[in-house]
XYZ file of C-alpha atoms in Angstrom:
513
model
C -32.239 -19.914 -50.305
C -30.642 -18.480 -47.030
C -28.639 -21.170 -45.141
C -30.103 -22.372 -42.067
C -27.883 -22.051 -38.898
C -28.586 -23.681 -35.577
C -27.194 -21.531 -32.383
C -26.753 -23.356 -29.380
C -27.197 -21.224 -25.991
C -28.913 -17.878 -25.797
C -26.150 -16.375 -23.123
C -23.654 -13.773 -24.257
C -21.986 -15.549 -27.076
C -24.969 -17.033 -28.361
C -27.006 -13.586 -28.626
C -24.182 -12.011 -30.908
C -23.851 -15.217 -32.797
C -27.855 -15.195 -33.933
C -27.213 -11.352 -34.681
C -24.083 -12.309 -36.751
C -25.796 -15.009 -38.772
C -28.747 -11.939 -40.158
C -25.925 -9.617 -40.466
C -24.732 -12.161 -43.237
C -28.361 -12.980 -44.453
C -28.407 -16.311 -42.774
C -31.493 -18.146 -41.141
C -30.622 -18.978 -37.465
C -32.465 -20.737 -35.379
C -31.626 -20.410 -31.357
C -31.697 -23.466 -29.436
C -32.222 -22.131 -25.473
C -33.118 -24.879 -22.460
C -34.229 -22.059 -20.004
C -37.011 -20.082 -20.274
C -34.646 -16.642 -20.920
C -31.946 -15.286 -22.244
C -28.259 -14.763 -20.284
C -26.829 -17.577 -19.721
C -24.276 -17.370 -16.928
C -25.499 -14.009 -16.145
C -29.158 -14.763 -15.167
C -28.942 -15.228 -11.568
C -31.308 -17.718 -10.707
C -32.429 -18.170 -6.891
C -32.214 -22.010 -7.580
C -30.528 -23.858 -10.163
C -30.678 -26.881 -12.261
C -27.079 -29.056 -12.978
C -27.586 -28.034 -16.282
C -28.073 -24.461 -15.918
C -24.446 -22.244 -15.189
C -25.108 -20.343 -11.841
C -23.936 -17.167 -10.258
C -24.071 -15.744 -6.906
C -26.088 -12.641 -6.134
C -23.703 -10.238 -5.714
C -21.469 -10.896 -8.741
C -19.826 -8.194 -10.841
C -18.247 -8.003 -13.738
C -14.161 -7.694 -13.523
C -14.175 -6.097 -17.630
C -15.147 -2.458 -17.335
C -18.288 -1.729 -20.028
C -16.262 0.308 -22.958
C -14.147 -3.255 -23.572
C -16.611 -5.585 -22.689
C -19.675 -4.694 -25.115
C -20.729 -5.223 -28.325
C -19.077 -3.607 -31.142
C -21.912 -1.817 -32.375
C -23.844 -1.223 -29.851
C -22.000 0.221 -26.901
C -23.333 0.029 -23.251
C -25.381 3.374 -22.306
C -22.893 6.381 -20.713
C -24.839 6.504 -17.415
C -24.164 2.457 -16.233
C -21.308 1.901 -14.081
C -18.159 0.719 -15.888
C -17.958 -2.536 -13.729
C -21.536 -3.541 -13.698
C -23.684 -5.782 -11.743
C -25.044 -8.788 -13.102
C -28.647 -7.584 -13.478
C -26.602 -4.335 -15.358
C -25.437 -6.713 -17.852
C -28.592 -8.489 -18.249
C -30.493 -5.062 -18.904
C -27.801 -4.876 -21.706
C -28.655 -7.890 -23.123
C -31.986 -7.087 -23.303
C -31.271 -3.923 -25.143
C -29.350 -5.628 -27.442
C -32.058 -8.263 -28.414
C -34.428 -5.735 -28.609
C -32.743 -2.941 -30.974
C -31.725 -5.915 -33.583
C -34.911 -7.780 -33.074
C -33.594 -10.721 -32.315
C -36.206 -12.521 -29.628
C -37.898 -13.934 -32.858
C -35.413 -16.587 -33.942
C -35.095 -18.015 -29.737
C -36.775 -21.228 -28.754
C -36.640 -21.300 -25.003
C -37.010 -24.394 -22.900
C -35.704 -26.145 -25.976
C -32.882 -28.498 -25.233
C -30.445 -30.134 -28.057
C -29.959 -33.830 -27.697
C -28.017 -34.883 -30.556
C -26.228 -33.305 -33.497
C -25.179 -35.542 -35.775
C -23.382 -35.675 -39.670
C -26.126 -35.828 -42.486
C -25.415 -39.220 -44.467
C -23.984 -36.745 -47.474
C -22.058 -34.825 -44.774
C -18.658 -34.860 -46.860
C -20.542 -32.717 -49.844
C -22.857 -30.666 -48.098
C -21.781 -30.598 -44.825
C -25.224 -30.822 -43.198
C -26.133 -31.800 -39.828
C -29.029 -33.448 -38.480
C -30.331 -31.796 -35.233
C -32.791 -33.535 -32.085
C -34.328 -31.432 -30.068
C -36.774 -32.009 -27.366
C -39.512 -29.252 -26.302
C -42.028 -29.915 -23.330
C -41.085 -33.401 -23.829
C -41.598 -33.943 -27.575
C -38.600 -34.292 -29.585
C -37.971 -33.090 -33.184
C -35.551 -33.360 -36.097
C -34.212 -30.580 -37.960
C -31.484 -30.492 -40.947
C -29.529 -27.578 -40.722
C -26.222 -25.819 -42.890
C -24.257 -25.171 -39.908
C -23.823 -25.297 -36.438
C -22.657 -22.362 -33.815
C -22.213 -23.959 -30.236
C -22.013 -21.108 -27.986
C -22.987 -23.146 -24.394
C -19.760 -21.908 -22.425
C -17.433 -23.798 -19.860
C -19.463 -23.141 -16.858
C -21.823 -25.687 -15.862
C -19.897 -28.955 -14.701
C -18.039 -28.580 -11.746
C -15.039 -29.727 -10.975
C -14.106 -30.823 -7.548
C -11.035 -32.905 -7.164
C -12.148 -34.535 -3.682
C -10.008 -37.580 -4.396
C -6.782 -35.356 -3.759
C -7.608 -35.117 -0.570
C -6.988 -37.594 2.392
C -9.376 -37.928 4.955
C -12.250 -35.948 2.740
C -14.984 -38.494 4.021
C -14.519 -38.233 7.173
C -15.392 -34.020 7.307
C -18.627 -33.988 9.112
C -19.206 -30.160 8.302
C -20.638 -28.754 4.601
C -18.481 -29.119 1.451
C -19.927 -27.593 -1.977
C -18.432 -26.089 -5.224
C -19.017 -22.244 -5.551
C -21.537 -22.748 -8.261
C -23.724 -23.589 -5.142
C -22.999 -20.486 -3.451
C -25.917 -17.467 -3.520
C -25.764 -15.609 -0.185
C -23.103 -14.728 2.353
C -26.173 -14.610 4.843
C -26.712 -18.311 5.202
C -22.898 -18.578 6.357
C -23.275 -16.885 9.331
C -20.799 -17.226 12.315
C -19.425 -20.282 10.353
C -15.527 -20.347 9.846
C -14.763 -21.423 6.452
C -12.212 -22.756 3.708
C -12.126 -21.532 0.789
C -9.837 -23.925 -1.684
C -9.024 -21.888 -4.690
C -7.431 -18.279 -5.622
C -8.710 -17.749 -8.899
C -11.323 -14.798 -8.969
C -13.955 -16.796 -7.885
C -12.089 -17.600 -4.933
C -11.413 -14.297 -4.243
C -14.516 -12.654 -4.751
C -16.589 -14.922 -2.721
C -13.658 -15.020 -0.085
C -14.677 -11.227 0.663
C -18.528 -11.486 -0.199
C -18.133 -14.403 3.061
C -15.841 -11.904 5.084
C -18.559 -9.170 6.487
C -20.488 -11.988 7.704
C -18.916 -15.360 8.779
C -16.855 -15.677 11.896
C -13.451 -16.367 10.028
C -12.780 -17.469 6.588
C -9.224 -19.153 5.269
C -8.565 -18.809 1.747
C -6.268 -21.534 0.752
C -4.007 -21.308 -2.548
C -1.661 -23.947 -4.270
C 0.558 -21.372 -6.115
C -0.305 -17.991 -5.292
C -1.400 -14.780 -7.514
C -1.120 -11.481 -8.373
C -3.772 -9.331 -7.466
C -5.119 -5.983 -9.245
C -7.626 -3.486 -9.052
C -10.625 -2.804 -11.235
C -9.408 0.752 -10.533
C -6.396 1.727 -11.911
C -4.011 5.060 -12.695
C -5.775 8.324 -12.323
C -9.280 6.497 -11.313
C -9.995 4.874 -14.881
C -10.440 1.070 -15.143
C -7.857 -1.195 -15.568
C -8.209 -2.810 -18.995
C -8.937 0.989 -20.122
C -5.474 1.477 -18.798
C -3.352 -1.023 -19.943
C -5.258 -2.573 -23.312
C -3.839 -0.297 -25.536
C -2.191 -0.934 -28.854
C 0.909 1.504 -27.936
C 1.518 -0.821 -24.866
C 1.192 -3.958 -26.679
C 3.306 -2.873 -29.172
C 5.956 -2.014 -26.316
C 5.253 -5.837 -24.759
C 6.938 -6.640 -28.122
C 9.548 -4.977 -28.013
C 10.839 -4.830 -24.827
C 12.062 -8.399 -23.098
C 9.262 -9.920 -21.318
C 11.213 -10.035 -17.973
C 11.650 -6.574 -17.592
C 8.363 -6.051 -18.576
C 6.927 -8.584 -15.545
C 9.595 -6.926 -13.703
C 8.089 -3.531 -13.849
C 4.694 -5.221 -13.142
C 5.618 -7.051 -10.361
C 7.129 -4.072 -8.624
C 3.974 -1.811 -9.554
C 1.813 -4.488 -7.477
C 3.835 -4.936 -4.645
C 4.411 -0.822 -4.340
C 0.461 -1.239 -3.746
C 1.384 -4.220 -0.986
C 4.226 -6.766 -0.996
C 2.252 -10.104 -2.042
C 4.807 -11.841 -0.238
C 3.833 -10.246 2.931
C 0.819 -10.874 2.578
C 0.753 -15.086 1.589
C -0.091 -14.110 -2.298
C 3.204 -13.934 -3.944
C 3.065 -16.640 -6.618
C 5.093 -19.453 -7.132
C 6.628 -18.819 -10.613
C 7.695 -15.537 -11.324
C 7.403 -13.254 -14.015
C 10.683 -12.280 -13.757
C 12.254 -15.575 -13.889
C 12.646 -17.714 -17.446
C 10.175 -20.130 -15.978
C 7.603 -20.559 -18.322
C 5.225 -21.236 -15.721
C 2.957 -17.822 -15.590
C -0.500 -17.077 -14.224
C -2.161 -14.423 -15.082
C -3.425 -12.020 -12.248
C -6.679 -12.216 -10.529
C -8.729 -9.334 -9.373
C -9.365 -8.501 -5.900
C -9.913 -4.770 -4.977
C -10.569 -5.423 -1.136
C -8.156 -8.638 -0.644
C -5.453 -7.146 0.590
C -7.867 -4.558 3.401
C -9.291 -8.110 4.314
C -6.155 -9.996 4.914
C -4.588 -6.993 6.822
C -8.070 -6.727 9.142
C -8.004 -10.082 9.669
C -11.138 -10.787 7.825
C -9.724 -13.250 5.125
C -6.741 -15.465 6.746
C -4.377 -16.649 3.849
C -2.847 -20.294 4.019
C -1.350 -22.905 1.720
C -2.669 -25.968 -0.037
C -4.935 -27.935 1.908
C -3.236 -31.358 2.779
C -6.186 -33.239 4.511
C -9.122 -33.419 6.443
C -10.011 -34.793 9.447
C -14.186 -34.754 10.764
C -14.125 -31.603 11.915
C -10.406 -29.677 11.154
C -8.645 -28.864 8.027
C -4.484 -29.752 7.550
C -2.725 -27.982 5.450
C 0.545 -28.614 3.816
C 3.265 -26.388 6.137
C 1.424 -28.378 8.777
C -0.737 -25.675 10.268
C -4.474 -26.798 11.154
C -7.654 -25.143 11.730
C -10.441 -26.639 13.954
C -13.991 -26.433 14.108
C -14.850 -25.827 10.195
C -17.830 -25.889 9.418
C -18.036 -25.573 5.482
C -15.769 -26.183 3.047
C -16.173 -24.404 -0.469
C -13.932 -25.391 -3.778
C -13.643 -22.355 -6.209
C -11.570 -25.254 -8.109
C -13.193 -24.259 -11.828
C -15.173 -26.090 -14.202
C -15.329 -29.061 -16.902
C -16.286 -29.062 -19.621
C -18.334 -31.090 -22.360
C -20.267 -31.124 -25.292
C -23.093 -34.288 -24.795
C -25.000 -33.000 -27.803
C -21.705 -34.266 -30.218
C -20.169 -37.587 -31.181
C -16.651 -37.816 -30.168
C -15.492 -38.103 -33.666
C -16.365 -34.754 -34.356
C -15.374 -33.398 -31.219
C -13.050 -35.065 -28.432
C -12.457 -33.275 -25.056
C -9.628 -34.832 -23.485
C -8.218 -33.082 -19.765
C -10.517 -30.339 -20.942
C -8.821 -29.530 -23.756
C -10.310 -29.135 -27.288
C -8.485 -28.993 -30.662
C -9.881 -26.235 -32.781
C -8.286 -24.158 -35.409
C -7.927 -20.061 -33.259
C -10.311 -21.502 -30.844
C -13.111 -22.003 -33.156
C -13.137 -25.028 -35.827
C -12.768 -28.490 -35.176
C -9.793 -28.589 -38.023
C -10.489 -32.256 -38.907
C -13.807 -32.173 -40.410
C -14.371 -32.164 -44.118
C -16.515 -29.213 -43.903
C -16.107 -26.159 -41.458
C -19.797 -26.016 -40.977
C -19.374 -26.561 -37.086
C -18.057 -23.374 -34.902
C -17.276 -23.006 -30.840
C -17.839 -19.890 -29.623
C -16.713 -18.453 -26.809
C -14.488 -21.136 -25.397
C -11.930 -19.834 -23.626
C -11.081 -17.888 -21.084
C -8.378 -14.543 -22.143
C -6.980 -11.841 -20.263
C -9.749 -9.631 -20.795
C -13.388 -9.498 -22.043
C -15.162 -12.561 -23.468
C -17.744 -10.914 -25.586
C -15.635 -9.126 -28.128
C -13.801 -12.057 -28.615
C -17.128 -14.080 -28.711
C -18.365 -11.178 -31.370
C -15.676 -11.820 -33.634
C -15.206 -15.473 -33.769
C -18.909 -15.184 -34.798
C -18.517 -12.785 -37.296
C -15.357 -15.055 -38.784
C -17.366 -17.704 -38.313
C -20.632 -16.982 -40.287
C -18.559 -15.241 -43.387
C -16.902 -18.807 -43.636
C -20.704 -20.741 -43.357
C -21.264 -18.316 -46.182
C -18.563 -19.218 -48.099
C -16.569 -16.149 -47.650
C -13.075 -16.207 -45.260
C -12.761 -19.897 -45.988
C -9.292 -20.416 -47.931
C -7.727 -21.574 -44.276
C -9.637 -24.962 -44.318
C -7.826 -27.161 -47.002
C -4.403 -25.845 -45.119
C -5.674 -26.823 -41.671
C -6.699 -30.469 -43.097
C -3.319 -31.085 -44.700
C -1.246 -29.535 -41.847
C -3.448 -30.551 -38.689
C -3.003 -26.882 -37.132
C -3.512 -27.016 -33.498
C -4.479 -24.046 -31.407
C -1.538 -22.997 -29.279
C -2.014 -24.177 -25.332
C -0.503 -21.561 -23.990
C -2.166 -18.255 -23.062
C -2.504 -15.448 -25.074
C -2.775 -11.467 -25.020
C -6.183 -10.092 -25.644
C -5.127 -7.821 -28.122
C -3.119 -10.283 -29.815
C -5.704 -12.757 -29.890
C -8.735 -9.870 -31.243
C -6.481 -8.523 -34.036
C -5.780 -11.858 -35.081
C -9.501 -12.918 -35.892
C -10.133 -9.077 -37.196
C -7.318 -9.683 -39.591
C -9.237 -13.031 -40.597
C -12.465 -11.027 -41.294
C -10.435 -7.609 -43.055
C -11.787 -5.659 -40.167
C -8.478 -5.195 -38.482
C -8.034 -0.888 -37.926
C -4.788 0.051 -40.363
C -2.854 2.907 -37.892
C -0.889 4.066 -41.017
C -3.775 4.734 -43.416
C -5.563 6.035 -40.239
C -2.566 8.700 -39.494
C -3.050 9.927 -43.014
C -6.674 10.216 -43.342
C -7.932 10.782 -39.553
C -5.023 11.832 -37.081
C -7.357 12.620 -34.721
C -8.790 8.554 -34.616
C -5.438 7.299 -35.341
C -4.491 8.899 -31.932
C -7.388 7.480 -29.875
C -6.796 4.001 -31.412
C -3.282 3.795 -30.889
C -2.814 5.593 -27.154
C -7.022 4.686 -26.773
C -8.443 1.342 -25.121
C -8.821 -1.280 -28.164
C -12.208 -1.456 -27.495
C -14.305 -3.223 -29.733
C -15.382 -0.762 -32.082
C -12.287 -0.638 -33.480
C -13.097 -3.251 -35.515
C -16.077 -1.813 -37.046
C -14.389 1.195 -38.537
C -14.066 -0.990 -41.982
C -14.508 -4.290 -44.148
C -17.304 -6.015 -43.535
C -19.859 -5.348 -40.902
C -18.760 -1.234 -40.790
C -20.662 0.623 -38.829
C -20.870 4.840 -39.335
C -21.021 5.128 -35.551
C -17.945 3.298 -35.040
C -15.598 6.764 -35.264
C -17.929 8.532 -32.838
C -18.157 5.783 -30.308
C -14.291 5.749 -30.185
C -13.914 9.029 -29.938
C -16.470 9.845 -26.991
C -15.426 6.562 -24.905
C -13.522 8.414 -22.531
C -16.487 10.334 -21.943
C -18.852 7.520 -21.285
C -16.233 6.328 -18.685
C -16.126 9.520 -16.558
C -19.619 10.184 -17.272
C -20.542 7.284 -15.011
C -18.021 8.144 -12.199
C -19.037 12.498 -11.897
C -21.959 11.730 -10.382
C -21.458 14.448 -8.212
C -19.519 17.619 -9.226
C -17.084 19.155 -7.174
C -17.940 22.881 -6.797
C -14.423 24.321 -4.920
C -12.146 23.378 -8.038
C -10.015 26.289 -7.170
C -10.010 26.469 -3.441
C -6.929 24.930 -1.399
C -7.573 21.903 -0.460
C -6.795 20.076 2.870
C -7.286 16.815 4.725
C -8.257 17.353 8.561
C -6.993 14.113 9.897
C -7.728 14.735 14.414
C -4.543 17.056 15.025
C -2.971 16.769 11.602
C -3.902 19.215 8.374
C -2.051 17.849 5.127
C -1.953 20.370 2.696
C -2.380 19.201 -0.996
């Protein structure tokens, strides 16, 4: 008899983690407390607490070739940094060509999950859930929690002096929706991360001034990189990861740094950030992106300053003792807790939202690894490949397969690593767990022609459907016409004087290319 899996969350890492459990002939069950699919990517006019939000005009900072699913890629004609409805259209694609609607319960919610009495031999939970206000009790094999980090806000008020005393608006960006309702207002913005930014300039067009306030700093990129192709298309390649090996990390940043400030000097413009690349500080942030940051700041549109220091009822202070008067809101792009409510802290303790789990997946303690995170964590790079794979680890282990790790992890308490890690790093470290990870050598001899793609190619995710288990036939093809899809959505229109001279009539001035 199939085991039966419970999936918790119907958003992007819980969709791939119900198609992973029938790839390995499992019986999932999907456990959803809204009435669709998405998650984070439904935008939703008005929102419960429990429900993660976005704003309307939110798109995606992963271009489409490295943020889809493995074997299904994203069609050739949708831009390659889509809109949020874009990527719920995908996701309805994606339920609908593997059939998975079927095996969803919406407007199901999952109050407890809890050890089976016999837990320690048959590592069996016991799952509540509550439906149009009637609960019920399930037992189930195993247990994929794929609910994601963004639902509690976090909003460190009590750093600020003075806070309760602000007679004008303060919220946490998972409120925001609409620029519109801002109107004329002058704002603060307290937070540079790419929520930060990206709501910073949504505000710009429309209030009367907003101030975008920053602790540390940040580099900033574009989703458009050299010769017009995206960014992670540019720079996620196995040759250049191989190179980040070899060569020292500080000339590396180095070269980084000065490619970003050859765009504009982030000092110049209040965005330089406080620890350096280049420096043998350990303390490094990865960059944020902000295509039309810098044309705001230098129009005057979005005003940089430093940490805010306090408030007073109607100005904000900030710490190099500049103040701005008459604000009327106050928004905190200041991230997100998170939780699990559904678990008993002996099976899973979040402490300064940090989780122990064994490559960001297993809870290593447990005396069965029948209970799987997905999704939690936030890399340099897509989510959903990453998601894809720690699914597709995790379900060969519920099955009994991929599973020699556990005894190991119990006897040496392995700890995930806090620091950050490289995308590519991080995916060929779970393919190499599943057997799926592409071998360049064998490749070179058999299929120069692929081995060249992978190697100089984005690592998108089919790359780790070329073998082992899960192949897919169209994984070679997909690889090999990527580049295609990517222009394909950009020659929308096609130039028809290739050959003719061309020229820039700027007033007075003709600049001859």
């Amino acid at each position: 008899m199939a085991k039966r899996v419970a999936v918790i969350g119907a958003g992007a890492s819980g969709l791939t983690a119900l198609k992973c459990c029938l790839d390995e002939g499992l019986q999932p069950t999907c456990f959803e407390r809204s009435e669709d699919i998405g998650g984070l990517w439904r935008f939703q006019e008005c929102d419960t607490d429990w429900k993660a939000s976005i704003y309307k005009s939110v798109t995606i900072n992963t271009s489409k070739e490295m943020m889809g699913y493995s074997d299904f890629p994203i069609p050739e004609d949708y831009p390659n940094y889509m809109h949020n409805s874009k990527v719920m259209d995908y996701f309805r694609m994606y339920i609908k060509h593997f059939d998975l609607f079927q095996y969803i319960r919406f407007k199901t919610s999952v109050l407890s999950i809890r050890k089976c009495s016999d837990f320690s031999t048959t590592g069996q939970w016991d799952v509540v859930t509550e439906t149009d206000g009637k609960q019920d009790s399930a037992i189930f094999d195993a247990i994929l929690v794929c609910t994601g980090h963004h639902i509690d806000p976090y909003l460190p008020l009590e750093c600020f002096p003075g806070v309760e005393k602000f007679k004008g608006k303060i919220m946490h960006s998972r409120e925001y929706k609409y620029p519109e309702e801002f109107r004329d207002k002058r704002m603060v913005v307290v937070g540079l991360g790419n929520s930060g930014v990206d709501i910073s300039l949504d505000l710009s067009h429309t209030t009367k001034q907003v101030f975008l306030s920053t602790r540390t700093g940040a580099w900033v990129v574009n989703r458009v990189s050299d010769n017009g192709f995206p960014l992670d298309v540019v720079h996620f390649t196995r040759f250049k990861n191989m190179l980040r090996h070899i060569i020292p990390l500080y000339l590396m940043n180095r070269w980084g740094e000065n490619k970003l400030n050859a765009r504009f000097n982030h000092e110049n413009y209040g965005l330089k950030p406080k620890f350096s690349g280049t420096t043998k500080n350990k303390k490094q942030k990865y960059p944020i992106v902000g295509d039309d940051l810098p044309n705001a700041i230098v129009s005057g549109r979005v005003l940089m300053k430093p940490n805010v220091k306090e408030f007073t009822d109607t100005a904000v202070i900030f710490v190099d003792g500049s103040r701005e008067e008459n604000i009327d809101v106050v928004l905190f792009a200041t991230g997100y807790n998170f939780s699990f409510p559904f678990l008993e802290e002996n099976v899973l303790r979040v402490s300064n939202n940090r989780v122990p789990l064994y490559k960001f997946v297993f809870p290593p303690h447990l005396e069965k690894p029948t209970l799987a995170i997905i999704g939690l964590l936030q890399p340099l790079g897509a989510i959903m490949p990453i998601a894809e794979l720690q699914a597709r680890w995790a379900t060969r282990v519920f099955k009994g397969k991929k599973n020699n790790w556990h005894d190991k992890v119990i006897n040496r308490g392995v700890y995930p690593s806090e620091s950050l890690f490289q995308y590519i790093d991080h995916v060929d470290e779970l393919a190499s767990l599943l057997s799926v990870k592409p071998n360049l050598l064998f490749l070179f001899l058999t299929d120069p022609k692929l081995a060249l793609e992978v190697l100089f190619g984005p690592c998108t995710p089919a790359q780790f459907r070329l073998t082992g288990p899960g192949k897919w036939d169209g994984a070679r093809k997909s690889i090999l016409t990527q580049r295609q899809r990517i222009l394909k959505a950009t020659k929308t229109r096609q130039s028809s004087a290739k050959n003719l001279p061309q020229s820039i009539d700027c007033g007075s001035f003709i600049f001859l290319k």
